[in-house]
């Protein structure tokens, strides 16, 4: 039981020491306002939570901040945030450097600093911030206020303040459906397109054309199958073109055409070879009859 109490007490002390170690300890905070020629115009030694109220600077002055960190770890972020005390609430963040010994410093030349310092004479609040992943509680110290005078010659023009407000609601309008051609007109043109085919069959009938090759193909099943495959592939290609015109996209059409074209080439060679052989046979038969 005594060992358990000792263990609990040791754990409590260890956790307490951890909590104490997770707080930033900053000492020797010193702020100076230095003129252009290096003369010291103001100096304040600060201790939390004391804040400066009557600090002022000319547009050519510099602000210097020095401090000493007592922690063994170093912050990942050390800065002073200047915020204007007017309707614009402009913020300027100036980073401070911290050495391995814990000494930190910051120097801001208002003439070379952010343009926001040159928009006329304005008062700024100064907030000192420290932070890092190894210390849970960040350090925040409001150092006070400083009045920075604007340049008397050629002051920059302040950009117009952007007002963010709600815009009128956008109502999406879909494109109206495309009007289709009257069915009677569409049917008339369909008949007009099919008319040449009707005229072709009528002329074939008048000329007495006979499809004797079909009878010859019927006696040779392989040649008949090749002919059917060839004409079927041609019909399939025509159907693919029709589908592309109506509803199918380009890439599927290219795939279908690639397959059907290969079938048409292979079967067409066989059909044309058969037709050439049959024509040569007829030519040879006619020559024998003449003799």
Short mmCIF file of C-alpha atoms in Angstrom, two decimals:
data_model
loop_
_atom_site.label_atom_id
_atom_site.label_comp_id
_atom_site.label_asym_id
_atom_site.label_seq_id
_atom_site.Cartn_x
_atom_site.Cartn_y
_atom_site.Cartn_z
CA UNK A 1 0.00 0.00 0.00
CA UNK A 2 2.87 2.36 0.85
CA UNK A 3 4.50 1.58 -2.49
CA UNK A 4 1.24 2.41 -4.28
CA UNK A 5 1.00 5.76 -2.51
CA UNK A 6 4.59 6.53 -3.39
CA UNK A 7 3.92 5.67 -7.04
CA UNK A 8 0.83 7.92 -7.13
CA UNK A 9 2.73 10.77 -5.49
CA UNK A 10 5.62 10.40 -7.95
CA UNK A 11 3.16 10.39 -10.90
CA UNK A 12 1.42 13.51 -9.57
CA UNK A 13 4.71 15.37 -9.15
CA UNK A 14 5.86 14.33 -12.61
CA UNK A 15 2.62 15.53 -14.21
CA UNK A 16 2.83 18.79 -12.26
CA UNK A 17 6.39 19.39 -13.42
CA UNK A 18 5.29 18.67 -17.00
CA UNK A 19 2.50 21.26 -16.75
CA UNK A 20 4.91 23.84 -15.34
CA UNK A 21 7.40 23.12 -18.12
CA UNK A 22 4.72 23.74 -20.77
CA UNK A 23 4.53 27.49 -20.08
CA UNK A 24 6.66 30.13 -21.79
CA UNK A 25 8.86 32.17 -19.48
CA UNK A 26 9.88 35.54 -20.94
CA UNK A 27 11.96 38.13 -19.11
CA UNK A 28 13.84 41.37 -19.81
CA UNK A 29 11.31 42.68 -22.35
CA UNK A 30 12.58 46.04 -23.59
CA UNK A 31 11.10 48.35 -26.24
CA UNK A 32 12.95 51.28 -27.81
CA UNK A 33 12.05 53.91 -30.40
CA UNK A 34 15.16 55.03 -32.28
CA UNK A 35 15.38 57.95 -34.68
CA UNK A 36 16.91 57.89 -38.14
CA UNK A 37 20.27 59.14 -36.85
CA UNK A 38 20.42 56.48 -34.10
CA UNK A 39 19.26 58.65 -31.18
CA UNK A 40 17.14 56.87 -28.58
CA UNK A 41 13.77 58.68 -28.37
CA UNK A 42 11.97 56.36 -25.94
CA UNK A 43 12.68 53.23 -23.93
CA UNK A 44 10.39 51.03 -21.82
CA UNK A 45 11.27 47.97 -19.76
CA UNK A 46 8.14 45.85 -19.57
CA UNK A 47 6.90 43.21 -17.21
CA UNK A 48 3.66 41.35 -17.70
CA UNK A 49 0.90 42.68 -17.63
CA UNK A 50 2.14 46.30 -17.84
CA UNK A 51 1.29 48.01 -21.18
CA UNK A 52 2.59 51.19 -22.83
CA UNK A 53 0.06 53.93 -23.58
CA UNK A 54 1.97 57.02 -24.77
CA UNK A 55 4.44 55.68 -27.32
CA UNK A 56 4.77 57.47 -30.66
CA UNK A 57 7.06 57.27 -33.68
CA UNK A 58 7.90 59.33 -36.74
CA UNK A 59 7.67 57.73 -40.22
CA UNK A 60 11.48 57.47 -40.35
CA UNK A 61 11.91 55.98 -36.84
CA UNK A 62 12.60 52.36 -35.95
CA UNK A 63 11.11 50.17 -33.23
CA UNK A 64 13.39 47.73 -31.42
CA UNK A 65 12.23 44.90 -29.15
CA UNK A 66 14.50 42.63 -27.10
CA UNK A 67 13.63 39.82 -24.68
CA UNK A 68 15.08 36.78 -22.95
CA UNK A 69 13.55 33.27 -23.05
CA UNK A 70 14.14 31.11 -20.00
CA UNK A 71 12.77 27.92 -21.59
CA UNK A 72 15.09 25.21 -22.87
CA UNK A 73 13.00 24.80 -26.05
CA UNK A 74 12.84 27.45 -28.74
CA UNK A 75 9.61 28.76 -30.30
CA UNK A 76 8.74 28.04 -33.89
CA UNK A 77 6.92 31.36 -34.11
CA UNK A 78 7.86 34.63 -32.42
CA UNK A 79 6.26 37.84 -33.66
CA UNK A 80 4.64 41.15 -32.81
CA UNK A 81 1.24 41.83 -34.36
CA UNK A 82 0.43 45.48 -35.04
CA UNK A 83 -3.32 46.16 -35.44
CA UNK A 84 -4.66 49.57 -36.43
CA UNK A 85 -7.24 51.02 -34.04
CA UNK A 86 -9.63 52.35 -36.69
CA UNK A 87 -12.39 51.10 -38.92
CA UNK A 88 -9.99 49.19 -41.18
CA UNK A 89 -8.41 47.02 -38.43
CA UNK A 90 -5.29 46.46 -40.55
CA UNK A 91 -2.82 43.87 -39.25
CA UNK A 92 0.93 43.81 -39.78
CA UNK A 93 2.95 40.83 -38.49
CA UNK A 94 6.65 41.33 -37.84
CA UNK A 95 8.77 38.26 -37.00
CA UNK A 96 11.31 38.21 -34.20
CA UNK A 97 14.50 36.11 -34.15
CA UNK A 98 15.46 33.91 -31.18
CA UNK A 99 19.04 32.66 -30.69
CA UNK A 100 20.09 29.39 -29.10
CA UNK A 101 20.93 31.24 -25.88
CA UNK A 102 17.29 32.37 -25.60
CA UNK A 103 17.91 36.01 -26.50
CA UNK A 104 15.44 37.40 -28.98
CA UNK A 105 15.18 40.65 -30.88
CA UNK A 106 13.00 42.45 -33.40
CA UNK A 107 13.71 45.61 -35.36
CA UNK A 108 11.12 47.40 -37.49
CA UNK A 109 11.93 50.37 -39.68
CA UNK A 110 8.60 52.11 -40.39
CA UNK A 111 9.96 53.71 -43.58
CA UNK A 112 10.89 50.29 -45.00
CA UNK A 113 8.07 48.35 -43.37
CA UNK A 114 4.64 47.41 -44.60
CA UNK A 115 2.74 49.95 -46.73
CA UNK A 116 -0.06 49.97 -44.15
CA UNK A 117 2.18 52.06 -41.86
CA UNK A 118 2.17 54.84 -44.48
CA UNK A 119 -1.59 55.41 -44.80
CA UNK A 120 -1.54 58.52 -42.60
CA UNK A 121 -1.13 58.87 -38.83
CA UNK A 122 -2.70 55.91 -37.04
CA UNK A 123 -2.61 54.22 -33.66
CA UNK A 124 -1.68 50.52 -33.43
CA UNK A 125 -1.94 47.93 -30.69
CA UNK A 126 1.14 45.74 -30.22
CA UNK A 127 0.71 42.07 -29.26
CA UNK A 128 3.72 39.85 -28.57
CA UNK A 129 3.16 36.18 -29.52
CA UNK A 130 5.23 33.03 -28.95
CA UNK A 131 4.30 29.50 -29.97
CA UNK A 132 5.72 26.06 -30.65
CA UNK A 133 4.68 22.38 -30.76
CA UNK A 134 6.53 21.44 -27.54
CA UNK A 135 4.69 23.99 -25.39
CA UNK A 136 0.92 23.63 -25.28
CA UNK A 137 0.06 27.10 -23.98
CA UNK A 138 1.07 29.93 -26.37
CA UNK A 139 2.44 33.19 -25.00
CA UNK A 140 0.41 36.35 -25.61
CA UNK A 141 1.29 39.73 -24.18
CA UNK A 142 -0.32 43.03 -25.23
CA UNK A 143 2.67 45.37 -25.07
CA UNK A 144 0.58 48.51 -25.47
CA UNK A 145 -0.17 51.08 -28.17
CA UNK A 146 1.98 53.13 -30.49
CA UNK A 147 1.04 56.06 -32.72
CA UNK A 148 2.86 55.98 -36.05
CA UNK A 149 2.76 59.20 -38.05
CA UNK A 150 2.28 59.01 -41.80
CA UNK A 151 4.79 60.47 -44.27
CA UNK A 152 4.38 64.17 -44.94
CA UNK A 153 5.61 63.92 -48.55
CA UNK A 154 3.94 61.76 -51.22
CA UNK A 155 1.82 59.55 -48.94
CA UNK A 156 0.59 56.40 -50.74
CA UNK A 157 -3.06 56.18 -51.73
CA UNK A 158 -4.99 53.71 -49.65
CA UNK A 159 -6.86 51.05 -51.69
CA UNK A 160 -10.62 51.24 -51.59
CA UNK A 161 -12.04 49.11 -48.85
CA UNK A 162 -13.73 46.01 -50.20
CA UNK A 163 -17.26 45.58 -48.96
CA UNK A 164 -18.39 41.95 -48.84
CA UNK A 165 -22.11 41.54 -49.10
CA UNK A 166 -24.58 39.05 -50.48
CA UNK A 167 -25.16 39.10 -54.21
CA UNK A 168 -28.48 38.56 -56.00
CA UNK A 169 -29.53 34.93 -56.13
CA UNK A 170 -28.68 33.16 -59.36
CA UNK A 171 -31.50 31.14 -60.89
CA UNK A 172 -30.24 28.60 -63.39
CA UNK A 173 -32.20 28.48 -66.63
CA UNK A 174 -32.09 25.30 -68.66
CA UNK A 175 -32.01 25.52 -72.43
CA UNK A 176 -35.50 24.91 -73.87
CA UNK A 177 -36.03 21.66 -75.75
CA UNK A 178 -35.18 21.79 -79.42
CA UNK A 179 -38.24 21.94 -81.63
CA UNK A 180 -38.58 18.91 -83.90
CA UNK A 181 -39.56 19.04 -87.54
CA UNK A 182 -43.16 18.25 -88.36
CA UNK A 183 -43.68 14.49 -88.84
CA UNK A 184 -45.33 14.98 -92.22
CA UNK A 185 -42.34 16.92 -93.54
CA UNK A 186 -39.91 14.38 -92.06
CA UNK A 187 -41.85 11.49 -93.65
CA UNK A 188 -41.92 13.21 -97.04
CA UNK A 189 -38.15 13.66 -97.07
CA UNK A 190 -37.66 10.04 -95.95
CA UNK A 191 -39.68 8.87 -98.94
CA UNK A 192 -37.70 11.22 -101.16
CA UNK A 193 -34.43 9.67 -99.96
CA UNK A 194 -35.68 6.10 -100.58
CA UNK A 195 -37.01 6.95 -104.07
CA UNK A 196 -33.67 6.34 -105.89
CA UNK A 197 -33.52 2.82 -104.44
CA UNK A 198 -37.05 2.09 -105.68
CA UNK A 199 -36.11 3.41 -109.11
CA UNK A 200 -33.00 1.20 -109.09
CA UNK A 201 -34.99 -1.98 -108.43
CA UNK A 202 -37.54 -1.03 -111.10
CA UNK A 203 -34.81 -0.51 -113.69
CA UNK A 204 -33.20 -3.82 -112.72
CA UNK A 205 -36.54 -5.52 -113.34
CA UNK A 206 -36.92 -3.90 -116.76
CA UNK A 207 -33.38 -4.79 -117.79
CA UNK A 208 -33.93 -8.41 -116.81
CA UNK A 209 -30.94 -8.67 -114.50
CA UNK A 210 -30.69 -12.09 -112.93
CA UNK A 211 -28.76 -12.82 -109.74
CA UNK A 212 -27.16 -15.99 -111.04
CA UNK A 213 -24.10 -15.64 -108.78
CA UNK A 214 -26.36 -16.37 -105.82
CA UNK A 215 -27.28 -19.72 -107.35
CA UNK A 216 -23.60 -20.49 -107.85
CA UNK A 217 -22.82 -19.50 -104.28
CA UNK A 218 -25.58 -21.75 -103.01
CA UNK A 219 -23.67 -24.74 -104.36
CA UNK A 220 -20.55 -23.69 -102.38
CA UNK A 221 -21.45 -23.13 -98.70
CA UNK A 222 -18.10 -21.58 -97.73
CA UNK A 223 -18.31 -18.98 -100.51
CA UNK A 224 -21.93 -18.25 -99.52
CA UNK A 225 -20.95 -17.76 -95.85
CA UNK A 226 -18.11 -15.43 -96.88
CA UNK A 227 -20.51 -13.39 -99.04
CA UNK A 228 -23.08 -13.14 -96.22
CA UNK A 229 -20.37 -12.09 -93.74
CA UNK A 230 -19.07 -9.46 -96.16
CA UNK A 231 -22.45 -7.88 -96.87
CA UNK A 232 -23.36 -8.18 -93.19
CA UNK A 233 -20.22 -6.28 -92.19
CA UNK A 234 -21.05 -3.53 -94.70
CA UNK A 235 -24.56 -3.30 -93.26
CA UNK A 236 -23.07 -3.17 -89.75
CA UNK A 237 -20.79 -0.29 -90.75
CA UNK A 238 -23.76 1.63 -92.09
CA UNK A 239 -25.64 0.98 -88.84
CA UNK A 240 -22.66 2.26 -86.80
CA UNK A 241 -22.70 5.49 -88.81
CA UNK A 242 -26.42 5.80 -88.12
CA UNK A 243 -25.87 5.19 -84.40
CA UNK A 244 -23.12 7.81 -84.29
CA UNK A 245 -25.51 10.29 -85.85
CA UNK A 246 -28.26 9.53 -83.33
CA UNK A 247 -26.88 8.58 -79.91
CA UNK A 248 -23.43 6.85 -79.78
CA UNK A 249 -20.27 8.83 -78.92
CA UNK A 250 -17.06 8.87 -80.96
CA UNK A 251 -14.82 6.41 -79.08
CA UNK A 252 -17.28 3.46 -79.09
CA UNK A 253 -17.89 4.15 -82.78
CA UNK A 254 -14.16 3.88 -83.51
CA UNK A 255 -14.01 0.55 -81.68
CA UNK A 256 -16.97 -0.89 -83.61
CA UNK A 257 -15.64 0.40 -86.93
CA UNK A 258 -12.23 -1.15 -86.25
CA UNK A 259 -13.73 -4.63 -85.73
CA UNK A 260 -16.24 -4.42 -88.60
CA UNK A 261 -13.63 -3.03 -91.01
CA UNK A 262 -11.29 -5.93 -90.28
CA UNK A 263 -14.12 -8.43 -90.89
CA UNK A 264 -15.09 -6.62 -94.12
CA UNK A 265 -11.51 -6.70 -95.44
CA UNK A 266 -11.00 -10.42 -94.76
CA UNK A 267 -14.40 -11.55 -96.06
CA UNK A 268 -14.27 -9.10 -98.99
CA UNK A 269 -10.99 -10.53 -100.24
CA UNK A 270 -12.55 -13.98 -100.30
CA UNK A 271 -15.69 -12.75 -102.10
CA UNK A 272 -13.73 -10.76 -104.69
CA UNK A 273 -11.41 -13.71 -105.29
CA UNK A 274 -14.43 -15.97 -105.89
CA UNK A 275 -15.97 -13.41 -108.25
CA UNK A 276 -12.71 -13.09 -110.19
CA UNK A 277 -12.42 -16.88 -110.53
CA UNK A 278 -16.02 -17.15 -111.75
CA UNK A 279 -15.52 -14.35 -114.31
CA UNK A 280 -12.41 -16.04 -115.67
CA UNK A 281 -14.31 -19.29 -116.02
CA UNK A 282 -17.11 -17.59 -117.96
CA UNK A 283 -14.59 -15.90 -120.23
CA UNK A 284 -12.86 -19.21 -120.93
CA UNK A 285 -16.26 -20.92 -121.66
CA UNK A 286 -17.26 -18.18 -124.14
CA UNK A 287 -13.94 -18.54 -125.96
CA UNK A 288 -14.45 -22.31 -126.39
CA UNK A 289 -17.95 -21.79 -127.86
CA UNK A 290 -16.59 -19.42 -130.49
CA UNK A 291 -14.13 -22.01 -131.65
#
